[in-house]
Amino acid sequence: MWNYVAKDINFGVGVRAAMLQGVSEVAEAVKVTMGPKSHNVIIEKRRGDPKVTKDGVTMAKSIKFKDKAKNVGTDLVKQVASATKTAAGDATTCATVLTQAILTEGCKSVAAGVNVMDLCSGINMAVDVVISDLKGKAQMISTLEEITQKLDEAAVQKNYMDGCVADG
């Protein structure tokens, strides 16, 4: 005897808005963990001690809403953050913020009448261009001197950027 559970199937503007709200709420919560001036986040657990983290994927995984449509958005963010952590080992918060921006603009485009398949194709083409550009700029390093040099360059660039941000 098989027991099947019914699934809710929803579509339209209302569900799309709820999904976007879920993505936005997770992204806004996770944003505080991004960058050099980031903050730690304390995650309450049902069992055991609370967890202190700055990891976007850990934080995203801990967020759950009562609204199923908002949870679809949350699950989307979790999927992106997990894939980013697997592929790059870092930048999960950045990926979450990019997800929010892409989905927000995508929803605006769909509401304005853009074909969803054309939008998806355009996003995929943009991703391919960015990846190609990054691969073209990548420099393979392997020696200790090269690693030290790149770390020094990154520190100089960080100090420059900190000055730019401080100056407004």
mmCIF file of N, CA and C in Angstrom, residues 41-101:
data_model
loop_
_atom_site.group_PDB
_atom_site.id
_atom_site.type_symbol
_atom_site.label_atom_id
_atom_site.label_comp_id
_atom_site.label_asym_id
_atom_site.label_seq_id
_atom_site.Cartn_x
_atom_site.Cartn_y
_atom_site.Cartn_z
ATOM 1 N N VAL A 41 27.514 36.184 13.980
ATOM 2 C CA VAL A 41 26.090 35.935 14.160
ATOM 3 C C VAL A 41 25.947 34.767 15.116
ATOM 4 N N ILE A 42 25.006 34.869 16.016
ATOM 5 C CA ILE A 42 24.741 33.776 16.955
ATOM 6 C C ILE A 42 23.476 33.068 16.488
ATOM 7 N N ILE A 43 23.607 31.768 16.256
ATOM 8 C CA ILE A 43 22.483 30.964 15.771
ATOM 9 C C ILE A 43 21.989 30.092 16.907
ATOM 10 N N GLU A 44 20.718 30.247 17.229
ATOM 11 C CA GLU A 44 20.100 29.439 18.276
ATOM 12 C C GLU A 44 19.842 28.036 17.738
ATOM 13 N N LYS A 45 20.136 27.053 18.551
ATOM 14 C CA LYS A 45 19.879 25.665 18.172
ATOM 15 C C LYS A 45 18.843 25.075 19.118
ATOM 16 N N ARG A 46 18.081 24.121 18.598
ATOM 17 C CA ARG A 46 17.087 23.467 19.457
ATOM 18 C C ARG A 46 17.749 22.670 20.559
ATOM 19 N N ARG A 47 18.854 22.025 20.186
ATOM 20 C CA ARG A 47 19.598 21.239 21.171
ATOM 21 C C ARG A 47 21.022 21.752 21.206
ATOM 22 N N GLY A 48 21.575 21.824 22.390
ATOM 23 C CA GLY A 48 22.968 22.206 22.509
ATOM 24 C C GLY A 48 23.166 23.709 22.579
ATOM 25 N N ASP A 49 24.425 24.064 22.549
ATOM 26 C CA ASP A 49 24.811 25.456 22.677
ATOM 27 C C ASP A 49 24.569 26.217 21.380
ATOM 28 N N PRO A 50 24.365 27.536 21.495
ATOM 29 C CA PRO A 50 24.235 28.340 20.281
ATOM 30 C C PRO A 50 25.541 28.309 19.486
ATOM 31 N N LYS A 51 25.448 28.575 18.184
ATOM 32 C CA LYS A 51 26.637 28.560 17.314
ATOM 33 C C LYS A 51 26.966 29.988 16.908
ATOM 34 N N VAL A 52 28.240 30.359 17.033
ATOM 35 C CA VAL A 52 28.712 31.665 16.607
ATOM 36 C C VAL A 52 29.441 31.469 15.281
ATOM 37 N N THR A 53 29.064 32.251 14.269
ATOM 38 C CA THR A 53 29.653 32.058 12.943
ATOM 39 C C THR A 53 29.672 33.364 12.153
ATOM 40 N N LYS A 54 30.505 33.379 11.112
ATOM 41 C CA LYS A 54 30.491 34.432 10.099
ATOM 42 C C LYS A 54 30.240 33.807 8.732
ATOM 43 N N ASP A 55 29.871 32.547 8.711
ATOM 44 C CA ASP A 55 29.704 31.800 7.468
ATOM 45 C C ASP A 55 28.280 31.956 6.942
ATOM 46 N N GLY A 56 28.167 32.467 5.712
ATOM 47 C CA GLY A 56 26.858 32.715 5.113
ATOM 48 C C GLY A 56 26.035 31.456 4.919
ATOM 49 N N VAL A 57 26.677 30.358 4.482
ATOM 50 C CA VAL A 57 25.920 29.128 4.222
ATOM 51 C C VAL A 57 25.398 28.534 5.530
ATOM 52 N N THR A 58 26.177 28.606 6.583
ATOM 53 C CA THR A 58 25.729 28.100 7.887
ATOM 54 C C THR A 58 24.529 28.905 8.365
ATOM 55 N N MET A 59 24.607 30.207 8.183
ATOM 56 C CA MET A 59 23.509 31.069 8.602
ATOM 57 C C MET A 59 22.266 30.821 7.747
ATOM 58 N N ALA A 60 22.433 30.719 6.443
ATOM 59 C CA ALA A 60 21.289 30.487 5.549
ATOM 60 C C ALA A 60 20.601 29.170 5.880
ATOM 61 N N LYS A 61 21.387 28.144 6.185
ATOM 62 C CA LYS A 61 20.799 26.836 6.500
ATOM 63 C C LYS A 61 19.971 26.865 7.776
ATOM 64 N N SER A 62 20.228 27.824 8.648
ATOM 65 C CA SER A 62 19.516 27.863 9.921
ATOM 66 C C SER A 62 18.193 28.636 9.846
ATOM 67 N N ILE A 63 17.925 29.288 8.728
ATOM 68 C CA ILE A 63 16.719 30.122 8.596
ATOM 69 C C ILE A 63 15.595 29.324 7.945
ATOM 70 N N LYS A 64 14.438 29.357 8.587
ATOM 71 C CA LYS A 64 13.256 28.679 8.059
ATOM 72 C C LYS A 64 12.032 29.531 8.392
ATOM 73 N N PHE A 65 11.153 29.684 7.421
ATOM 74 C CA PHE A 65 9.937 30.470 7.597
ATOM 75 C C PHE A 65 8.721 29.551 7.684
ATOM 76 N N LYS A 66 7.633 30.073 8.226
ATOM 77 C CA LYS A 66 6.385 29.299 8.272
ATOM 78 C C LYS A 66 5.719 29.268 6.905
ATOM 79 N N ASP A 67 5.876 30.339 6.139
ATOM 80 C CA ASP A 67 5.280 30.442 4.805
ATOM 81 C C ASP A 67 6.070 29.572 3.827
ATOM 82 N N LYS A 68 5.382 28.629 3.178
ATOM 83 C CA LYS A 68 6.050 27.692 2.263
ATOM 84 C C LYS A 68 6.687 28.401 1.069
ATOM 85 N N ALA A 69 6.035 29.416 0.546
ATOM 86 C CA ALA A 69 6.572 30.133 -0.614
ATOM 87 C C ALA A 69 7.857 30.874 -0.245
ATOM 88 N N LYS A 70 7.881 31.468 0.945
ATOM 89 C CA LYS A 70 9.113 32.126 1.399
ATOM 90 C C LYS A 70 10.215 31.094 1.592
ATOM 91 N N ASN A 71 9.856 29.904 2.037
ATOM 92 C CA ASN A 71 10.845 28.847 2.216
ATOM 93 C C ASN A 71 11.439 28.380 0.887
ATOM 94 N N VAL A 72 10.675 28.480 -0.201
ATOM 95 C CA VAL A 72 11.226 28.148 -1.509
ATOM 96 C C VAL A 72 12.373 29.114 -1.817
ATOM 97 N N GLY A 73 12.178 30.389 -1.522
ATOM 98 C CA GLY A 73 13.246 31.372 -1.700
ATOM 99 C C GLY A 73 14.434 31.079 -0.804
ATOM 100 N N THR A 74 14.170 30.706 0.428
ATOM 101 C CA THR A 74 15.236 30.343 1.359
ATOM 102 C C THR A 74 16.000 29.131 0.855
ATOM 103 N N ASP A 75 15.274 28.141 0.349
ATOM 104 C CA ASP A 75 15.929 26.942 -0.186
ATOM 105 C C ASP A 75 16.797 27.275 -1.397
ATOM 106 N N LEU A 76 16.351 28.216 -2.208
ATOM 107 C CA LEU A 76 17.141 28.650 -3.353
ATOM 108 C C LEU A 76 18.470 29.247 -2.885
ATOM 109 N N VAL A 77 18.418 30.099 -1.873
ATOM 110 C CA VAL A 77 19.635 30.704 -1.326
ATOM 111 C C VAL A 77 20.548 29.631 -0.731
ATOM 112 N N LYS A 78 19.962 28.678 -0.021
ATOM 113 C CA LYS A 78 20.758 27.591 0.557
ATOM 114 C C LYS A 78 21.472 26.802 -0.530
ATOM 115 N N GLN A 79 20.776 26.534 -1.627
ATOM 116 C CA GLN A 79 21.355 25.786 -2.734
ATOM 117 C C GLN A 79 22.526 26.560 -3.346
ATOM 118 N N VAL A 80 22.349 27.848 -3.570
ATOM 119 C CA VAL A 80 23.414 28.677 -4.145
ATOM 120 C C VAL A 80 24.609 28.744 -3.198
ATOM 121 N N ALA A 81 24.348 28.979 -1.915
ATOM 122 C CA ALA A 81 25.433 29.087 -0.939
ATOM 123 C C ALA A 81 26.195 27.769 -0.805
ATOM 124 N N SER A 82 25.486 26.670 -0.786
ATOM 125 C CA SER A 82 26.141 25.357 -0.685
ATOM 126 C C SER A 82 26.980 25.067 -1.920
ATOM 127 N N ALA A 83 26.453 25.370 -3.108
ATOM 128 C CA ALA A 83 27.207 25.143 -4.342
ATOM 129 C C ALA A 83 28.454 26.024 -4.375
ATOM 130 N N THR A 84 28.333 27.252 -3.895
ATOM 131 C CA THR A 84 29.486 28.153 -3.851
ATOM 132 C C THR A 84 30.537 27.644 -2.888
ATOM 133 N N LYS A 85 30.091 27.177 -1.736
ATOM 134 C CA LYS A 85 31.046 26.650 -0.752
ATOM 135 C C LYS A 85 31.765 25.416 -1.309
ATOM 136 N N THR A 86 31.033 24.564 -2.023
ATOM 137 C CA THR A 86 31.640 23.373 -2.611
ATOM 138 C C THR A 86 32.640 23.752 -3.706
ATOM 139 N N ALA A 87 32.267 24.691 -4.565
ATOM 140 C CA ALA A 87 33.119 25.059 -5.703
ATOM 141 C C ALA A 87 34.300 25.927 -5.303
ATOM 142 N N ALA A 88 34.065 26.897 -4.404
ATOM 143 C CA ALA A 88 35.107 27.877 -4.096
ATOM 144 C C ALA A 88 35.622 27.790 -2.668
ATOM 145 N N GLY A 89 34.850 27.204 -1.772
ATOM 146 C CA GLY A 89 35.269 27.116 -0.379
ATOM 147 C C GLY A 89 34.993 28.376 0.415
ATOM 148 N N ASP A 90 34.552 29.440 -0.255
ATOM 149 C CA ASP A 90 34.319 30.715 0.408
ATOM 150 C C ASP A 90 33.347 31.523 -0.448
ATOM 151 N N ALA A 91 33.080 32.737 -0.044
ATOM 152 C CA ALA A 91 32.253 33.687 -0.796
ATOM 153 C C ALA A 91 30.772 33.318 -0.802
ATOM 154 N N THR A 92 30.313 32.587 0.205
ATOM 155 C CA THR A 92 28.898 32.211 0.263
ATOM 156 C C THR A 92 28.008 33.423 0.505
ATOM 157 N N THR A 93 28.486 34.381 1.293
ATOM 158 C CA THR A 93 27.695 35.579 1.540
ATOM 159 C C THR A 93 27.585 36.408 0.267
ATOM 160 N N CYS A 94 28.683 36.533 -0.452
ATOM 161 C CA CYS A 94 28.666 37.257 -1.728
ATOM 162 C C CYS A 94 27.699 36.587 -2.698
ATOM 163 N N ALA A 95 27.721 35.271 -2.766
ATOM 164 C CA ALA A 95 26.810 34.538 -3.647
ATOM 165 C C ALA A 95 25.359 34.767 -3.249
ATOM 166 N N THR A 96 25.103 34.859 -1.956
ATOM 167 C CA THR A 96 23.744 35.111 -1.470
ATOM 168 C C THR A 96 23.272 36.492 -1.883
ATOM 169 N N VAL A 97 24.137 37.491 -1.755
ATOM 170 C CA VAL A 97 23.783 38.855 -2.136
ATOM 171 C C VAL A 97 23.567 38.950 -3.647
ATOM 172 N N LEU A 98 24.407 38.267 -4.424
ATOM 173 C CA LEU A 98 24.219 38.242 -5.875
ATOM 174 C C LEU A 98 22.906 37.546 -6.247
ATOM 175 N N THR A 99 22.576 36.481 -5.544
ATOM 176 C CA THR A 99 21.303 35.784 -5.786
ATOM 177 C C THR A 99 20.134 36.727 -5.574
ATOM 178 N N GLN A 100 20.192 37.480 -4.488
ATOM 179 C CA GLN A 100 19.130 38.439 -4.201
ATOM 180 C C GLN A 100 19.020 39.470 -5.327
ATOM 181 N N ALA A 101 20.148 40.010 -5.763
ATOM 182 C CA ALA A 101 20.126 41.042 -6.809
ATOM 183 C C ALA A 101 19.615 40.489 -8.133
#
